[in-house]
Coordinates of C-alpha atoms in Angstrom, one line a residue:
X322 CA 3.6 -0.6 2.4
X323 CA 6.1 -3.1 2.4
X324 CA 8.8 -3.1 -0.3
X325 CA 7.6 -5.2 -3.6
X326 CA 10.6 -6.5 -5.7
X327 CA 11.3 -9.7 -8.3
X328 CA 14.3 -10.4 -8.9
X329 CA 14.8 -12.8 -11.9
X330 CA 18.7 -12.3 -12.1
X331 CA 19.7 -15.0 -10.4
X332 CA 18.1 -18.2 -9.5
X333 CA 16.1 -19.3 -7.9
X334 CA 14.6 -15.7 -7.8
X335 CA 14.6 -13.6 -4.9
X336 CA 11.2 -12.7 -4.4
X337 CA 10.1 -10.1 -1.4
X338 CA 6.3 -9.9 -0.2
X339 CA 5.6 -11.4 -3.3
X340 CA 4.7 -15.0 -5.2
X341 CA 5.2 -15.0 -8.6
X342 CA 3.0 -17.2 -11.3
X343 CA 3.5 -17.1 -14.7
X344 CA 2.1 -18.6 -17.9
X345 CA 4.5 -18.9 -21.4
X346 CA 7.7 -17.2 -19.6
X347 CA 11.2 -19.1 -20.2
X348 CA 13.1 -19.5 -17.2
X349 CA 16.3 -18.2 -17.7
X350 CA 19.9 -18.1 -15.6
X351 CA 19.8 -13.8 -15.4
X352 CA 16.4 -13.2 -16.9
X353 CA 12.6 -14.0 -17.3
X354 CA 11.4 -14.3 -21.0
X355 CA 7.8 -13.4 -21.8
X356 CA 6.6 -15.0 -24.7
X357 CA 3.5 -14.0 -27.2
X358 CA 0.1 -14.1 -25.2
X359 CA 2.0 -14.9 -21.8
X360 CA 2.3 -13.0 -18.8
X361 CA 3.6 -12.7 -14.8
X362 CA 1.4 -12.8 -12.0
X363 CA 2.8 -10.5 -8.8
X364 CA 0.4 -11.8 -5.4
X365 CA 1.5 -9.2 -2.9
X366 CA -0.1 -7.2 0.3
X367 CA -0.5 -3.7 1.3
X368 CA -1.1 -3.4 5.4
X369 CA -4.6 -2.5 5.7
X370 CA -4.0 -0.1 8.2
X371 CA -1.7 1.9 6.3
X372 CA -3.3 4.6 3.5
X373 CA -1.2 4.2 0.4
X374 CA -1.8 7.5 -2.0
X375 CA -0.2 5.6 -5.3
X376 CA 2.8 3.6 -6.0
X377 CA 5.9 3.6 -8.7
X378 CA 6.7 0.5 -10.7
X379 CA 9.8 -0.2 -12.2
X380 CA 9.8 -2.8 -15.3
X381 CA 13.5 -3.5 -16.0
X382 CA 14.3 -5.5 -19.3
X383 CA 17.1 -6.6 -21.4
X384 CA 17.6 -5.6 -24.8
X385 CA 15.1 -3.4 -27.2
X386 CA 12.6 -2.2 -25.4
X387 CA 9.1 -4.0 -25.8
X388 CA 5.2 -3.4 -25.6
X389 CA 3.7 -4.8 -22.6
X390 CA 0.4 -4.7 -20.6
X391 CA -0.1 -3.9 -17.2
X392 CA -3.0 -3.9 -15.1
X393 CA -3.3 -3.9 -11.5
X394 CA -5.9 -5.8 -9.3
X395 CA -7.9 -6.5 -12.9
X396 CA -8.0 -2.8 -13.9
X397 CA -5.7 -1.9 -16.9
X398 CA -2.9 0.6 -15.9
X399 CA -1.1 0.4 -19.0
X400 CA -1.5 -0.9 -22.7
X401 CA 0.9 -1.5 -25.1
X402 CA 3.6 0.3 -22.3
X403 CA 7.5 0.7 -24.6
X404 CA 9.9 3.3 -23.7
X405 CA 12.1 4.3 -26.5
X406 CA 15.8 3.7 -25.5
X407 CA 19.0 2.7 -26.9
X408 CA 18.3 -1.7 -26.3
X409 CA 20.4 -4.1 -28.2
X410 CA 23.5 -6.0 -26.6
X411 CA 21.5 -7.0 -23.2
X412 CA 21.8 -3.4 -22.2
X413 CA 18.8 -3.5 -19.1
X414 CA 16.0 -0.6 -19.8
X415 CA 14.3 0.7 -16.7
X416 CA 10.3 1.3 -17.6
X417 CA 8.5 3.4 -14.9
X418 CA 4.9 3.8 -14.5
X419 CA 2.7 5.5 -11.7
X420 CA -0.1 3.2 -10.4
X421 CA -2.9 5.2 -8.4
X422 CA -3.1 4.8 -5.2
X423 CA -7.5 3.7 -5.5
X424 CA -6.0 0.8 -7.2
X425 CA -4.5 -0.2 -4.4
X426 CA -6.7 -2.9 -2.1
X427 CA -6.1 -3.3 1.4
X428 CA -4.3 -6.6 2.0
X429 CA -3.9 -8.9 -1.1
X430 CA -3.2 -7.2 -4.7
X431 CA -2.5 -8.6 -7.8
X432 CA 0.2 -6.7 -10.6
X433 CA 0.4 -8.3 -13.9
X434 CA 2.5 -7.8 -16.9
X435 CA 1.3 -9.3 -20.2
X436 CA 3.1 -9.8 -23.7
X437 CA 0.5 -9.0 -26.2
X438 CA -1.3 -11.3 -28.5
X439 CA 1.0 -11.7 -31.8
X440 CA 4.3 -10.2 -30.2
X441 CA 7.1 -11.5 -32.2
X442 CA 9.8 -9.8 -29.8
X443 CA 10.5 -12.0 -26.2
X444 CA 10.0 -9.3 -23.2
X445 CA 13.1 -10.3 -21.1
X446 CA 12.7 -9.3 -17.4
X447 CA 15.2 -8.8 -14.8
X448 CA 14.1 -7.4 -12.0
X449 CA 10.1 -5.6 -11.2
X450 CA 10.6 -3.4 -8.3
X451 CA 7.0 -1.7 -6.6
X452 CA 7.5 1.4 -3.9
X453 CA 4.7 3.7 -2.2
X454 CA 4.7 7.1 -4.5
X455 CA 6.4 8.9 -0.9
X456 CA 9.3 6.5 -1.0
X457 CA 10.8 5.9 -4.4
X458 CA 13.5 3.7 -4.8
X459 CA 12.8 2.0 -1.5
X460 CA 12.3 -1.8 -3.0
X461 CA 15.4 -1.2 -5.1
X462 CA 17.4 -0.5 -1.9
X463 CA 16.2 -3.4 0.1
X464 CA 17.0 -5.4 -2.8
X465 CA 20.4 -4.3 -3.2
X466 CA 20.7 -5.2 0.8
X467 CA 19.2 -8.6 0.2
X468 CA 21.8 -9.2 -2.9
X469 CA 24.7 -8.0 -0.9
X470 CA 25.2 -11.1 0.9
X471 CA 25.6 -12.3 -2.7
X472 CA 29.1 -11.0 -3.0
X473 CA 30.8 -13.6 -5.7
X474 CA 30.2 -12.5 -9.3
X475 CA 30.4 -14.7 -12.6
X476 CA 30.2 -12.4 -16.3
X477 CA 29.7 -13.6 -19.2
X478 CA 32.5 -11.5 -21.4
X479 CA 32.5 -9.9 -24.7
X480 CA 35.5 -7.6 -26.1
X481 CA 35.6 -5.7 -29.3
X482 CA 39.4 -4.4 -30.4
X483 CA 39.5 -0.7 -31.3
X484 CA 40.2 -1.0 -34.8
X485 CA 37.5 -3.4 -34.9
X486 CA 33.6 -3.4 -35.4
X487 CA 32.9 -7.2 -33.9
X488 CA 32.1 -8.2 -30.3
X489 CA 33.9 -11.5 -29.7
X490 CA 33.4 -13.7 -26.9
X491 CA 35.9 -14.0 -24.3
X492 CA 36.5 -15.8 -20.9
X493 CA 34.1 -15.4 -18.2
X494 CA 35.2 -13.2 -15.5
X495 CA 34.6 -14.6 -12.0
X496 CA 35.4 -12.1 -9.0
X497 CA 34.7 -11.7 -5.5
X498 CA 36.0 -9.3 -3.0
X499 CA 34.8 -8.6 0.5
X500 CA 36.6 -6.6 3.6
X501 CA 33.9 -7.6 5.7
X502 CA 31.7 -4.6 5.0
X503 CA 29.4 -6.5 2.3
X504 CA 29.9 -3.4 -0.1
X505 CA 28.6 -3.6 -3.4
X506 CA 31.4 -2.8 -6.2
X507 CA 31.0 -0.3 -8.4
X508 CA 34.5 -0.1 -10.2
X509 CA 37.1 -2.7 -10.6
X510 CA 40.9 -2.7 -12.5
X511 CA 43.4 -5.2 -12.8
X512 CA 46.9 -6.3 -14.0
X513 CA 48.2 -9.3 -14.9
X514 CA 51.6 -10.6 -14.1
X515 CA 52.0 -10.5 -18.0
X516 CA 50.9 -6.4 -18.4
X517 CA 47.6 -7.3 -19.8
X518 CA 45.3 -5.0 -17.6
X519 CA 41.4 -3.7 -17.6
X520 CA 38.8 -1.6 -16.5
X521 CA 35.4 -1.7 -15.7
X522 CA 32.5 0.4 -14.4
X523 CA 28.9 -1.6 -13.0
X524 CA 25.8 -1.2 -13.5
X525 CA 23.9 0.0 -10.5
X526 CA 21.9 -3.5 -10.6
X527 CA 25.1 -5.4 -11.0
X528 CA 23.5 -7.0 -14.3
X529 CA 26.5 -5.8 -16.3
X530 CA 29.3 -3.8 -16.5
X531 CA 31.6 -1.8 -19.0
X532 CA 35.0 -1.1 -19.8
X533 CA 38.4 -1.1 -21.6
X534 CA 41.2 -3.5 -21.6
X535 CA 44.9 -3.7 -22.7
X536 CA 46.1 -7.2 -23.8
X537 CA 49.8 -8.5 -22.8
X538 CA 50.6 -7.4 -27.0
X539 CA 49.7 -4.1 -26.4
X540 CA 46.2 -4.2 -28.2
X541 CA 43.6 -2.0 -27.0
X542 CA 40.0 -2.6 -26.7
X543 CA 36.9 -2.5 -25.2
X544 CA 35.1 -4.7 -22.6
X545 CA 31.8 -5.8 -21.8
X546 CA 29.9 -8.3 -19.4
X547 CA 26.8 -9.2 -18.8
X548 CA 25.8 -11.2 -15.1
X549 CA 26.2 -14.8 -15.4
X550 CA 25.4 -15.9 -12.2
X551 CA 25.6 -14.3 -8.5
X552 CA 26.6 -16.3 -5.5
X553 CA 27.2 -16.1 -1.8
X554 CA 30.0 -16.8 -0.6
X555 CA 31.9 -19.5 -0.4
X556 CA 29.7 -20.8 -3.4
X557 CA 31.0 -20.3 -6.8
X558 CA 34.6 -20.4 -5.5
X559 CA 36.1 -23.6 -5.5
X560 CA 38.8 -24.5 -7.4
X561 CA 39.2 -20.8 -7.9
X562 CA 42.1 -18.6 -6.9
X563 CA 41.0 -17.0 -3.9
X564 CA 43.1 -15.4 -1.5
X565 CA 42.9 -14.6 2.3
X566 CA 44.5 -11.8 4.3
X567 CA 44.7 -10.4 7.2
X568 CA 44.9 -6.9 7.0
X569 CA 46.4 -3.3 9.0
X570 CA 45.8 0.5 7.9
X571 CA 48.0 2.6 9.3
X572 CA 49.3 6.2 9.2
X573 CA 53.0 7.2 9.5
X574 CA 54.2 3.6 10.6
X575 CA 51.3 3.4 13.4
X576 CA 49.5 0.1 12.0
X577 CA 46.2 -1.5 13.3
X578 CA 44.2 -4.4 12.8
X579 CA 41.7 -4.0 10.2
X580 CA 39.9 -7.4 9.7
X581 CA 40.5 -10.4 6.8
X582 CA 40.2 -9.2 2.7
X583 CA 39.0 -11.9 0.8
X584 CA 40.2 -11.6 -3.0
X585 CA 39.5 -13.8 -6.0
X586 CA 39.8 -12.3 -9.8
X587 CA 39.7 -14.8 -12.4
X588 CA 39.4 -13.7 -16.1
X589 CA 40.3 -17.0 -17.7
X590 CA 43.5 -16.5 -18.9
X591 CA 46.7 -18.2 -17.5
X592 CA 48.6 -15.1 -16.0
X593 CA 47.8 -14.4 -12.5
X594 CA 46.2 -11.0 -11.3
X595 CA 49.2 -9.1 -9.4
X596 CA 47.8 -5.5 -9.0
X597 CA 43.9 -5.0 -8.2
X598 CA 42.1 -1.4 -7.3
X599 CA 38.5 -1.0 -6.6
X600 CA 35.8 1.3 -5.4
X601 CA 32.1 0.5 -3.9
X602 CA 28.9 2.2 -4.0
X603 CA 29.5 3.9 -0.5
X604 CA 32.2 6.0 -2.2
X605 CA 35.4 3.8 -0.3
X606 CA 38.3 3.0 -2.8
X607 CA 41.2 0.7 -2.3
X608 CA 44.4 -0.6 -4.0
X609 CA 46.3 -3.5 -3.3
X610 CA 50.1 -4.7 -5.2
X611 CA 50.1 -8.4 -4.6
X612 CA 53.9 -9.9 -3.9
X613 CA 55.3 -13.3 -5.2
X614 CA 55.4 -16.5 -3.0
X615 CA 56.1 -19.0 -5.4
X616 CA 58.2 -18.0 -8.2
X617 CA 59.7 -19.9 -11.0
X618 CA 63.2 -20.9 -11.7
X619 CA 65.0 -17.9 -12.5
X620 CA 63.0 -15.7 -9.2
X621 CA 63.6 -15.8 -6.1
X622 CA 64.0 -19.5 -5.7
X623 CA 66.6 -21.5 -7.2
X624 CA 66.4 -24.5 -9.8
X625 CA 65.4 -27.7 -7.7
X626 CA 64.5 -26.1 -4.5
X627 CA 61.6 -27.1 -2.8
X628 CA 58.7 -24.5 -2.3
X629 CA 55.8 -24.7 0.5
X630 CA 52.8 -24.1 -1.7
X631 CA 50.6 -25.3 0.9
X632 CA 48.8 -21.6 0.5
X633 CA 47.7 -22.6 -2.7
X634 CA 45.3 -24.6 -2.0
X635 CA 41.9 -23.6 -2.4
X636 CA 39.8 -26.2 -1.1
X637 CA 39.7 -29.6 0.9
X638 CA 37.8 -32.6 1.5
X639 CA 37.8 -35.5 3.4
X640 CA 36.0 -38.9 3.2
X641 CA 34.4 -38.3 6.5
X642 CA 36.0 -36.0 9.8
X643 CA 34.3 -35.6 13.0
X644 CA 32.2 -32.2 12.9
X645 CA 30.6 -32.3 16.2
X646 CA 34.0 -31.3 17.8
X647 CA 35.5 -29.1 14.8
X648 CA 37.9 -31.6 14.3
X649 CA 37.4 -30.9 10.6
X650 CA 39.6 -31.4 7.5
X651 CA 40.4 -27.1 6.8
X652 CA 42.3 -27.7 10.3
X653 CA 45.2 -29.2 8.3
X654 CA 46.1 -26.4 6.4
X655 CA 46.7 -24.4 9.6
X656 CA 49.5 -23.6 11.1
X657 CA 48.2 -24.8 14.4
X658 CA 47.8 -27.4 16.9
X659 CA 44.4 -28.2 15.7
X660 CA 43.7 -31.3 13.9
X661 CA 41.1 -33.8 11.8
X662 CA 39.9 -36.6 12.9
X663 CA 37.6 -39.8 11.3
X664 CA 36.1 -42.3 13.2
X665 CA 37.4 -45.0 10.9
X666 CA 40.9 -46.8 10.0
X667 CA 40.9 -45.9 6.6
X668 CA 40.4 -42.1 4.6
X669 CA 40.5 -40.4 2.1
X670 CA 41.9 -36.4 1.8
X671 CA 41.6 -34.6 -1.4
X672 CA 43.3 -31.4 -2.0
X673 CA 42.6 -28.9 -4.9
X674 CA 45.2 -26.3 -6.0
X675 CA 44.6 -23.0 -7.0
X676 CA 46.9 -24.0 -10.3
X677 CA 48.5 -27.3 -11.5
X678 CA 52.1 -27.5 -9.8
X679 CA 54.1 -30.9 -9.4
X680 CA 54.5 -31.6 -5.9
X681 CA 57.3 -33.6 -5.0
X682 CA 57.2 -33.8 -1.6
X683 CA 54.8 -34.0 1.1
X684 CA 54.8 -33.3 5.3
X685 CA 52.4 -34.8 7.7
X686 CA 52.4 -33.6 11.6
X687 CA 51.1 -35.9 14.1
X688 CA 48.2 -34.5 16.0
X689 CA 48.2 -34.2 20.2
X690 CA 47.2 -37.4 21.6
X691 CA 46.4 -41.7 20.7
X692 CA 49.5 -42.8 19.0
X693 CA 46.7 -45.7 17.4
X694 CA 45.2 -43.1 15.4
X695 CA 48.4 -42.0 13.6
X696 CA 48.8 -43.0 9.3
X697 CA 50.9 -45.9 8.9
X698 CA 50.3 -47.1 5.2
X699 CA 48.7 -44.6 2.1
X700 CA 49.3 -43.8 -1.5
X701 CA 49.7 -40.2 -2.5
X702 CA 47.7 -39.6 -5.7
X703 CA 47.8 -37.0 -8.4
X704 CA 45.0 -35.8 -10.9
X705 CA 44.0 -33.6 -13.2
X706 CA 40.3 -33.7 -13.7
X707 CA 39.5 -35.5 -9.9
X708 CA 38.2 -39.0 -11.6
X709 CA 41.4 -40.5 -12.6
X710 CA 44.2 -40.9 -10.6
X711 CA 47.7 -41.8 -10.2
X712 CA 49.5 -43.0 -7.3
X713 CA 53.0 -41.1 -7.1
X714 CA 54.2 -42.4 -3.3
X715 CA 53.3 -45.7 -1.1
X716 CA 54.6 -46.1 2.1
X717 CA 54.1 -48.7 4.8
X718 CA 54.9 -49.1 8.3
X719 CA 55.4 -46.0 9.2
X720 CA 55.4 -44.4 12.7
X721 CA 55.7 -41.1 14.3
X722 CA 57.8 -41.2 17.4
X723 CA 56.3 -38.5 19.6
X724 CA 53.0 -35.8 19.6
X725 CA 53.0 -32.7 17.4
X726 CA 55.9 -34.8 15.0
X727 CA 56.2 -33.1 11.8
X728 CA 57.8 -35.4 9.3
X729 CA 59.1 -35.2 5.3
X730 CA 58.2 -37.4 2.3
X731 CA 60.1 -36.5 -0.7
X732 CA 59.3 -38.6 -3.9
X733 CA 60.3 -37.8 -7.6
X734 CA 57.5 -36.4 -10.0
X735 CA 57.8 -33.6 -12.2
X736 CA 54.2 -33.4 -13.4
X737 CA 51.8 -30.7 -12.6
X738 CA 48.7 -31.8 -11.0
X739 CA 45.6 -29.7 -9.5
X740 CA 44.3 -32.3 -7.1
X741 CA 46.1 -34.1 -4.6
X742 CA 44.9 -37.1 -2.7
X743 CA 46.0 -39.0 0.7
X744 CA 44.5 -42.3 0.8
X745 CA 45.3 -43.7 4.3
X746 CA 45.0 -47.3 3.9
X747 CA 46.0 -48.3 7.6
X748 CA 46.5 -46.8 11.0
X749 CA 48.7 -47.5 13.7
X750 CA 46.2 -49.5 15.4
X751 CA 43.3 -47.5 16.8
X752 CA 39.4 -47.1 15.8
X753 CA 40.2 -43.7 14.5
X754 CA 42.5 -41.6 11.9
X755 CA 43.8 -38.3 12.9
X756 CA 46.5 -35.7 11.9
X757 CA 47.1 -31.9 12.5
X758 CA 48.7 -30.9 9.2
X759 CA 49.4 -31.7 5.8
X760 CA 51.9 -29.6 4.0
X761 CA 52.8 -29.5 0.0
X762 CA 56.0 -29.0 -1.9
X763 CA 57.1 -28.4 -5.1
X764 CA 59.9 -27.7 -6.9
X765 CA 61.0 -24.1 -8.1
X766 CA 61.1 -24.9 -11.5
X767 CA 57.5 -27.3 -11.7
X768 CA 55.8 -24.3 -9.0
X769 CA 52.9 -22.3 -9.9
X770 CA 54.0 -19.4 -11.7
X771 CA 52.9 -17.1 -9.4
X772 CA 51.2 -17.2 -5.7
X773 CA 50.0 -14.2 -4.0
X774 CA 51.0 -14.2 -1.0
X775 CA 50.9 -10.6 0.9
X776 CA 49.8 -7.1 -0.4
X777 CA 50.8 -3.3 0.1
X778 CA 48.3 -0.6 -0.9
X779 CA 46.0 1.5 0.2
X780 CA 42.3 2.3 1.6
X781 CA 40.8 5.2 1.6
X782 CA 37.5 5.9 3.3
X783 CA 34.1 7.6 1.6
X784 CA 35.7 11.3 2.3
X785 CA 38.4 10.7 4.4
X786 CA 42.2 10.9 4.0
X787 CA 43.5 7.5 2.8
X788 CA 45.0 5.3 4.7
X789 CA 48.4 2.8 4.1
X790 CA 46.8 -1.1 3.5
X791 CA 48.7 -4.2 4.2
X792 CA 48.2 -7.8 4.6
X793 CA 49.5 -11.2 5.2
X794 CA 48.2 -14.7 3.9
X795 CA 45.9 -16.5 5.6
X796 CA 46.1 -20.0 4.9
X797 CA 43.8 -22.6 3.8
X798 CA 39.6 -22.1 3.5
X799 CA 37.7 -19.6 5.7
X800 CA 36.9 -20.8 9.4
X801 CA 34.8 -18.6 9.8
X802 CA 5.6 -21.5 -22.9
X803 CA 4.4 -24.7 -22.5
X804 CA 1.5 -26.8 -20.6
X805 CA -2.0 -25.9 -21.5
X806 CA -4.9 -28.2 -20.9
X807 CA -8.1 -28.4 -21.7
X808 CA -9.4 -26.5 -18.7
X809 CA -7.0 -23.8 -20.0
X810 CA -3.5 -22.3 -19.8
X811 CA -1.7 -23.7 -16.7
X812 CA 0.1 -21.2 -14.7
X813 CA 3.6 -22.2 -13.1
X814 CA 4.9 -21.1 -10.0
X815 CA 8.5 -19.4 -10.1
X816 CA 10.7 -20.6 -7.0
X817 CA 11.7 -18.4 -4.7
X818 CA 13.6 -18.2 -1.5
X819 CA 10.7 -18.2 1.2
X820 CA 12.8 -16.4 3.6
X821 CA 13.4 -13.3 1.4
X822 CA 10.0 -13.2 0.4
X823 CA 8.4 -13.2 4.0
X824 CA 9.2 -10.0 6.5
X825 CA 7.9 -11.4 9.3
X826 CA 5.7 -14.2 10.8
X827 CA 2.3 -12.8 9.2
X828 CA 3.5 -12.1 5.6
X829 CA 5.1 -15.3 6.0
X830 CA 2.2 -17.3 6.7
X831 CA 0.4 -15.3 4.1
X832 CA 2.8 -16.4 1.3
X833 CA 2.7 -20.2 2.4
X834 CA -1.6 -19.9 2.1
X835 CA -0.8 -18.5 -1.8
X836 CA 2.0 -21.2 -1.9
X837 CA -0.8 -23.8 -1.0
X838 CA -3.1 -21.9 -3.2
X839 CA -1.1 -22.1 -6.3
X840 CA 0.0 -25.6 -6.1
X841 CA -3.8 -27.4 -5.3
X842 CA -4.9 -25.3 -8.6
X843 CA -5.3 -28.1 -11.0

């Protein structure tokens, strides 16, 4: 039996060896809610070779627990099924049931779950998970593997200060952090530049998580999320603060290579994240102390001194750039002799910082060959919301005397912007546009306040001895109820991702048959 599982945390839903109709359910962004007289449909298959003795469902809802029915192929299993439990707060209940394995047909099966005439409480699903009796848990691990490729995490956040007795609403907290491993978190701290630190422990699903906090006062507190949204990665990440490394563990001053960290921690507030510690659910734990790039006035740069804060930016995008031969726009935030390239004689680049600075001075390197294709006239543009914009430098006429020419633009502007644009108006006479890097200054004192830039810390293996952890900036982006007729109540289809549902070409041509099924029932 293949694994069964629904998961209605994120959407679309990731569905495997299962299509999912429903009748009076809400779609929600983390949840399904089941409304009076409604109910799910699960379509799945058993191999009909294979003898399957019983099976285990798992029913896990949000809040209070509430009645439901459930019956299988047609034949009630359950009536009226509530386990008692501490609900309230979107704290996720786990509801387990035995189905027997004669209830089980050979090939297509049917589970529902139905919200009982007259229920006045919502039956809010997450996730419905269905192993063989032999194998518990089984769905609920391929599910976790399937969700791991879904490494950036939004929270909706809630904290409650200890002398107090009242939740309050707080920032969301958006994080991602990956060592190329694809290992699910299951603690996370932090520290901000300002002292205010946190806390948290997950919930084995990921749906929420718990904690304590600090604030930069001193106030103490505690902390609580529940999932928001889930993303892979690089989705859910722009305009954030996300950092690149690559990294070295080492023992007694013997370092070696240890792959790129990818870290982003955003709780809302101003203050940027300088320490972050973690630990995932294969028992690893690591630590990492970020140092300062860009520092204010009064740091480690001095009053009117320009700053490369070319590292901050988290994202770039260009009116066209030729693809087919990786001639792309990410190429000019390297520190390389790779380049972009348009085919036209006119362009747009739009660069998005990780935070607001005021750049006051720009450098543009000439790529490797066609002098035609170099900038001669552009504006460089400032904004703060990317719809308005206002031009801060014009030049014209200008020429780059040799290949691989790196030259400076200084202009005066002392306000902050998070977007940047270069609108080339004019080349120097060719078909195309090209360049091999754009670099950004500001100011010491109108900088970012803070910019990670490399790490020191420590990794320590699932029972190993730890290990020293270091890193370096990499620059720029990653290379790498409602609807009845009179014929009757008409069922909706929830969308899936047909890939995750099917586990190979027959279950997949299976699913699109129920796919047809559902959508030519009138």
């Amino acid at each position: 039996m293949d694994p069964v599982f629904a998961d209605f945390s994120t959407t679309p839903a990731r569905l495997s060896n299962a299509v999912v109709g429903y009748h009076r359910c809400g779609v929600a962004p983390s949840h399904l809610a089941l409304g009076s007289d409604g109910y799910i449909k699960l379509d799945f298959t058993t191999d009909g070779r294979e003898e399957v003795a019983g099976a285990v469902l798992t029913v896990t809802t949000l809040g209070a627990s509430v009645p439901m029915d459930v019956l299988l192929n047609g034949k009630a299993v359950a009536e009226g099924l509530a386990f008692p439990g501490a609900g309230g707060h979107g704290v996720p209940q786990d509801s387990v049931l035995s189905l027997p394995g004669e209830l089980l047909m050979p090939g297509d099966n049917l589970l529902e779950i139905r919200s009982p005439a007259g229920e006045e409480e919502l039956i809010r699903l997450t996730t419905i998970t269905l192993d063989p009796a032999h194998d518990s848990g089984r769905a609920q691990r391929a599910m976790a593997a399937r969700a791991s490729t879904r490494s950036v995490f939004a929270f909706d956040t809630e904290q409650r200060p200890a002398d107090s007795a009242v939740w309050q609403p707080t920032s969301r907290l958006l994080f991602h952090i990956d060592r190329g491993d694809r290992a699910v978190p299951a603690q996370l701290s932090w520290r901000g530049t300002d002292g205010a630190e946190a806390a948290i422990a997950f919930r084995p699903d990921m749906s929420g998580f718990r904690g304590h906090y600090r604030a930069a006062d001193g106030v103490l507190g505690e902390f609580l999320g529940t999932l928001m949204d889930r993303w892979a990665y690089p989705d859910g990440t722009t305009d954030a603060p996300l950092h690149r490394f690559t990294t070295e563990e080492g023992q007694d001053g013997d370092w070696r290579p240890s792959g790129e960290l990818r870290l982003l921690l955003d709780d809302g507030r101003a203050t940027p994240v300088e320490r972050v510690s973690w630990s995932d659910r294969r028992g690893n734990a690591a630590s990492v102390t970020l140092s300062a790039a860009v520092t204010t006035a009064g740091g480690h740069a001095a009053t009117g001194e320009l700053l490369d804060i070319t590292d901050t930016v988290t994202g770039v995008e260009a009116s066209d750039e030729f693809e087919a031969a990786g001639e792309v726009a990410r190429n000019l935030l390297r520190k390389s002799r790779s380049k972009w390239l348009v085919h036209d004689d006119t362009a747009d680049l739009d660069f998005t910082l990780q935070r607001p600075a005021a750049v006051a001075s720009y450098r543009l390197t000439s790529a490797n060959d066609a002098p035609g294709r170099d900038p001669r006239d552009w504006h460089l543009q400032g904004s703060h919301d990317g719809s308005t914009w206002t031009t801060l430098d014009t030049r014209t006429g200008e020429r780059f005397t040799h290949r691989f020419e790196t030259r400076d633009f200084p202009f005066t502007n002392t306000t902050s912007y998070r977007r940047y644009r270069l609108r080339i108006t004019d080349n120097a006479g060719g078909h195309e546009i090209q360049l091999s890097q754009v670099e950004l200054l500001a100011g010491a004192d109108h900088a970012p306040a803070l910019a990670a830039s490399d790490f020191i810390g420590y990794y320590g293996p699932a029972g190993e001895a730890p290990t020293g952890y270091r890193g370096t900036t990499v620059s720029g982006p990653e290379s790498d109820a409602e609807g009845e007729g009179k014929e009757g109540p008409q069922e909706k289809l929830l969308a899936g991702n047909l890939t995750d549902s099917a586990q190979d070409l027959e279950s997949a041509a299976r699913l699109i048959g129920k796919l047809a099924e559902y959508l030519r029932t009138p």
